[in-house]
Amino acid sequence: MIDRRSFLASGALAAALGAAPRIAFASAAGEQRFLFVIQRGAADGLHSLVPLADPGLRAARAALVDGLEEPVKLDSLFSLHPALVNAAALFRDRQALFLHAVATTYRDRSHFDAQNLLETGGIRPYAERSGWINRMLDLLPGARAMALAQAVPMALRGDHPVASYAPTRRAGPTPDLAARVASLYAGDRQLHDLWSQATQTAELVDDLSVGNGRGGKALGDLAARLLAPADGARVMMVETGGWDTHTAQKGRLAAQLGGLDALIGALKAGLGPAWDRTLVVVATEFGRTVAVNGTGGTDHGTAAVAMLFGGKVRGGRVLADWPGLRQSDLHEGRDLRPTQGLEDVIAGAVAGHFALDPEEVGRRLYPSIDRMKPLSGLIHAR
Amino acid sequence: MPLRSIAINRFGLGGRPDEDPPADPRRWLREQFASFEPTPAAFSAIPTRAQVADKLAAYADERPDSGKRDDPEKVEALQMARRRLRRNAQDQYRALAGARARAAVLSKAPFIERLVHFWANHFAISVDKQTTVGFGGLLEVEAIRPHVLGRFADMLGAVEQHPAMLLYLDQVQSVGPESVLGLRAAQRRGVGRVPGLNENLAREILELHTLGVRSGYSQADVTEFARALTGWSIAGVRRGPAARIIGDRARPGTFVFVEDLHQPGTRTIMGRHYGQKGFAQGAAILGDLAASPATAHHIATKLARHFVADNPPPALVQRLTATFLDSGGDLRSIYSTLIAAEEAWVPGPAKFKTPWEWSISALRALGSTGLADNQMADLLAELGQPTWRPGSPAGYDDTAPSWAGSDGLVKRVEAAERLAQRLGGGLDPRSLCDKILPGVLTQQTADAVARAESLAQGLALFLVSPEFLRR
């Protein structure tokens, strides 16, 4: 693995993007850029875009809500987590649009199966062989696609060639994995002791949550440098992990959101004028339980939040057919009930951004979903 | 632990997603006697012995004579030649180490492949010695693999005549004091500067390769054996006093016996007299060592330690020793005793995997066809077990305390995360678990894997689970 700095310095960047002629000018994507940020692990929408005015919220998770210092009020119902500084600024500038109570068609609680559906756009796990972003390239001839990831993620796999690049060389396992390893070794004396020693001596770091968003900023910087050039990538996916906050959610999610926020901020800054031609979609595989659990965290849930950022996003709004948080309102008595299909959000945003026919986009990205209703009005007309 | 899981993991190198666990575990192991490939496809493009020897010989040719060593031009030329040699040898080493790993990752006879690794570590060389860097891997290919299912004596003979061993343990420097060359040198240079006996190989053969340490031989036996071995050398690599005598009479890198270096006379080792002339003398001693009860016990102990427990059960060691002696060192017979032994099939983890074992089993579990040579080398170096570089002729230790360390564990977790992300590509760890470790996973591990936040994370957790770290 090469590290990011030497990668950028060595001119390998140009090689990774290909020395091809400036074909991007002729593509349907043209100057339009698309970035999908996946939040692997089920990000807690209720703690990101907080329905602070819903009385059910505090009833179910006072421990989490009370820990929020100065959430940013967006409208009569919703406030934004205070770590989302750049996102709040973009919201004020009407370049950030948030959607709540959103979910894919998936209604079970396995990360793997849910991520597979989020990425393939199918309705049965592992039934679809390609990813919706790769199929989106059918509609954008000539657009170059790339993943900031160790390997090409499912969403980008398919007929069109896609490059992948791992942005950082880690100094150790990610904190989330490290925490899981610690509990995995709880019953094994030898390994438990070894692991305890190790974690006392080593500082284990993560891409996104490291150093007050430094990791997120680095990702955003890199994404911008790859997306900005005239012959740069036009379609990109960024992997983020660490969202599976079963324990100690308050601090962990603050760090995660801080990292995500730094990513968005760095991306906008790095893209400069191209930000006006960029759409960022942030989504996760499912949400988390409304109630806080016994370890200061939340468990696998259903509906979550999706975020759209970009210069031409019809932002400054929260779109939600709010289902409520009373016990009787909840899906299976525990989760935020989905009232908006994520697929319709994505198809609508993609169609608006690239000025494509929404029906066509819906069919191409989500061929196995019968009644697609791509959301209109998410993006300003070009 | 069900028998099929023991067969795959304790005897083999770990399961692959594209292979089903064996229905009859013991039979599966025995069948590998027939299916093992001494030269699998992974080795099709490795450097040959002649290529390695030619590089060494070319370097030797460029060395200035001792008289001209203060000439700055010559010194610089020598340094350049040295760098070139190092680079060439390093490339050859990496190609060989990479091929070894690929063969292990892909092997359909992983039990026998594991035995190859066992024997290569028993007859360890270490590539931190310049002259053995290029030859190091060839020892395993040329002396171990062809004999892994044969007789111990044949493997021993092939190893001790291999250039890697003769160079690593300084045998090519050894000169019989009363040999033709020894006497001539004494006359010309006077005592003190005379090349003489080097006991390194003789000592390690007794201590490490055959009888075992403190098994009853004395220093006098070591010296006598070293005298008997004088004359064992290699053509074409121009190291040691033999170089000029050997000349061009054999292809570079081949074993030669140089009569003019051999100490004449009868040798006495552990009370037994050896009156043979020339090469036959050393060979006769080696033959006796290979058949010695001490050797049988030494090998039996190491095999039982490798397959059964860090502290092997004495009863099993005894039975393996008996098989060794009864069969005349027939390795298949010995392995068969091991396969039949109840002690080897005790459920529950018996061994903590070495970094090598863990890496190979992880790559197999991920269905990989192997990493690029440099990536594999980096991985093993990072985890603390670079191939053929144990740093001593004793080889890598084969017990848990050497490998179950906190830093090593963190590095495995880190490597698991990286490998899972890079190679996991759509593998579902939930279904994988049952193929790789059938019937072994605890509920705790199964839950941790199933609750991971991504497939890649689930795979990583599986690869560092207590069940996967041991065999």
GROMACS .gro file of C-alpha atoms in nm, chain B residues 170-185 195-198 226-235 239-246 249 256-264 267 278-279 281:
model
   52
  552ASP     CA    1   3.076  -2.210   0.674
  553GLN     CA    2   3.157  -2.558   0.553
  554VAL     CA    3   3.315  -2.422   0.234
  555GLN     CA    4   3.578  -2.247   0.447
  556SER     CA    5   3.680  -2.564   0.626
  557VAL     CA    6   4.016  -2.720   0.542
  558GLY     CA    7   4.172  -3.036   0.679
  559PRO     CA    8   4.499  -2.928   0.849
  560GLU     CA    9   4.680  -3.231   0.707
  561SER     CA   10   4.504  -3.224   0.373
  562VAL     CA   11   4.710  -3.155   0.060
  563LEU     CA   12   4.604  -2.792   0.060
  564GLY     CA   13   4.636  -2.754   0.434
  565LEU     CA   14   4.994  -2.877   0.436
  566ARG     CA   15   5.088  -2.668   0.136
  567ALA     CA   16   4.944  -2.356   0.296
  577PRO     CA   17   4.316  -2.197   0.680
  578GLY     CA   18   4.186  -2.473   0.901
  579LEU     CA   19   3.896  -2.664   1.035
  580ASN     CA   20   3.555  -2.502   1.072
  608ALA     CA   21   3.427  -3.170   1.121
  609ARG     CA   22   3.748  -3.340   1.003
  610ALA     CA   23   3.544  -3.603   0.825
  611LEU     CA   24   3.342  -3.336   0.646
  612THR     CA   25   3.644  -3.149   0.509
  613GLY     CA   26   3.631  -3.147   0.131
  614TRP     CA   27   3.251  -3.097   0.114
  615SER     CA   28   3.218  -2.788  -0.099
  616ILE     CA   29   3.046  -2.614  -0.390
  617ALA     CA   30   3.166  -2.542  -0.739
  621ARG     CA   31   3.439  -1.878  -0.170
  622GLY     CA   32   3.692  -2.032   0.056
  623PRO     CA   33   4.022  -2.202  -0.018
  624ALA     CA   34   3.866  -2.458  -0.246
  625ALA     CA   35   3.788  -2.204  -0.514
  626ARG     CA   36   4.109  -2.231  -0.711
  627ILE     CA   37   4.131  -2.606  -0.687
  628ILE     CA   38   3.776  -2.670  -0.792
  631ARG     CA   39   3.521  -2.905  -1.314
  638VAL     CA   40   3.170  -3.120  -0.506
  639PHE     CA   41   3.395  -3.326  -0.290
  640VAL     CA   42   3.747  -3.180  -0.300
  641GLU     CA   43   3.996  -3.449  -0.213
  642ASP     CA   44   4.276  -3.198  -0.160
  643LEU     CA   45   4.085  -3.036   0.127
  644HIS     CA   46   4.001  -3.359   0.302
  645GLN     CA   47   4.168  -3.454   0.626
  646PRO     CA   48   4.308  -3.804   0.573
  649ARG     CA   49   3.774  -4.086   1.239
  660GLY     CA   50   3.706  -3.932   0.102
  661PHE     CA   51   3.339  -3.842   0.066
  663GLN     CA   52   3.354  -4.112   0.530
   0.00000   0.00000   0.00000
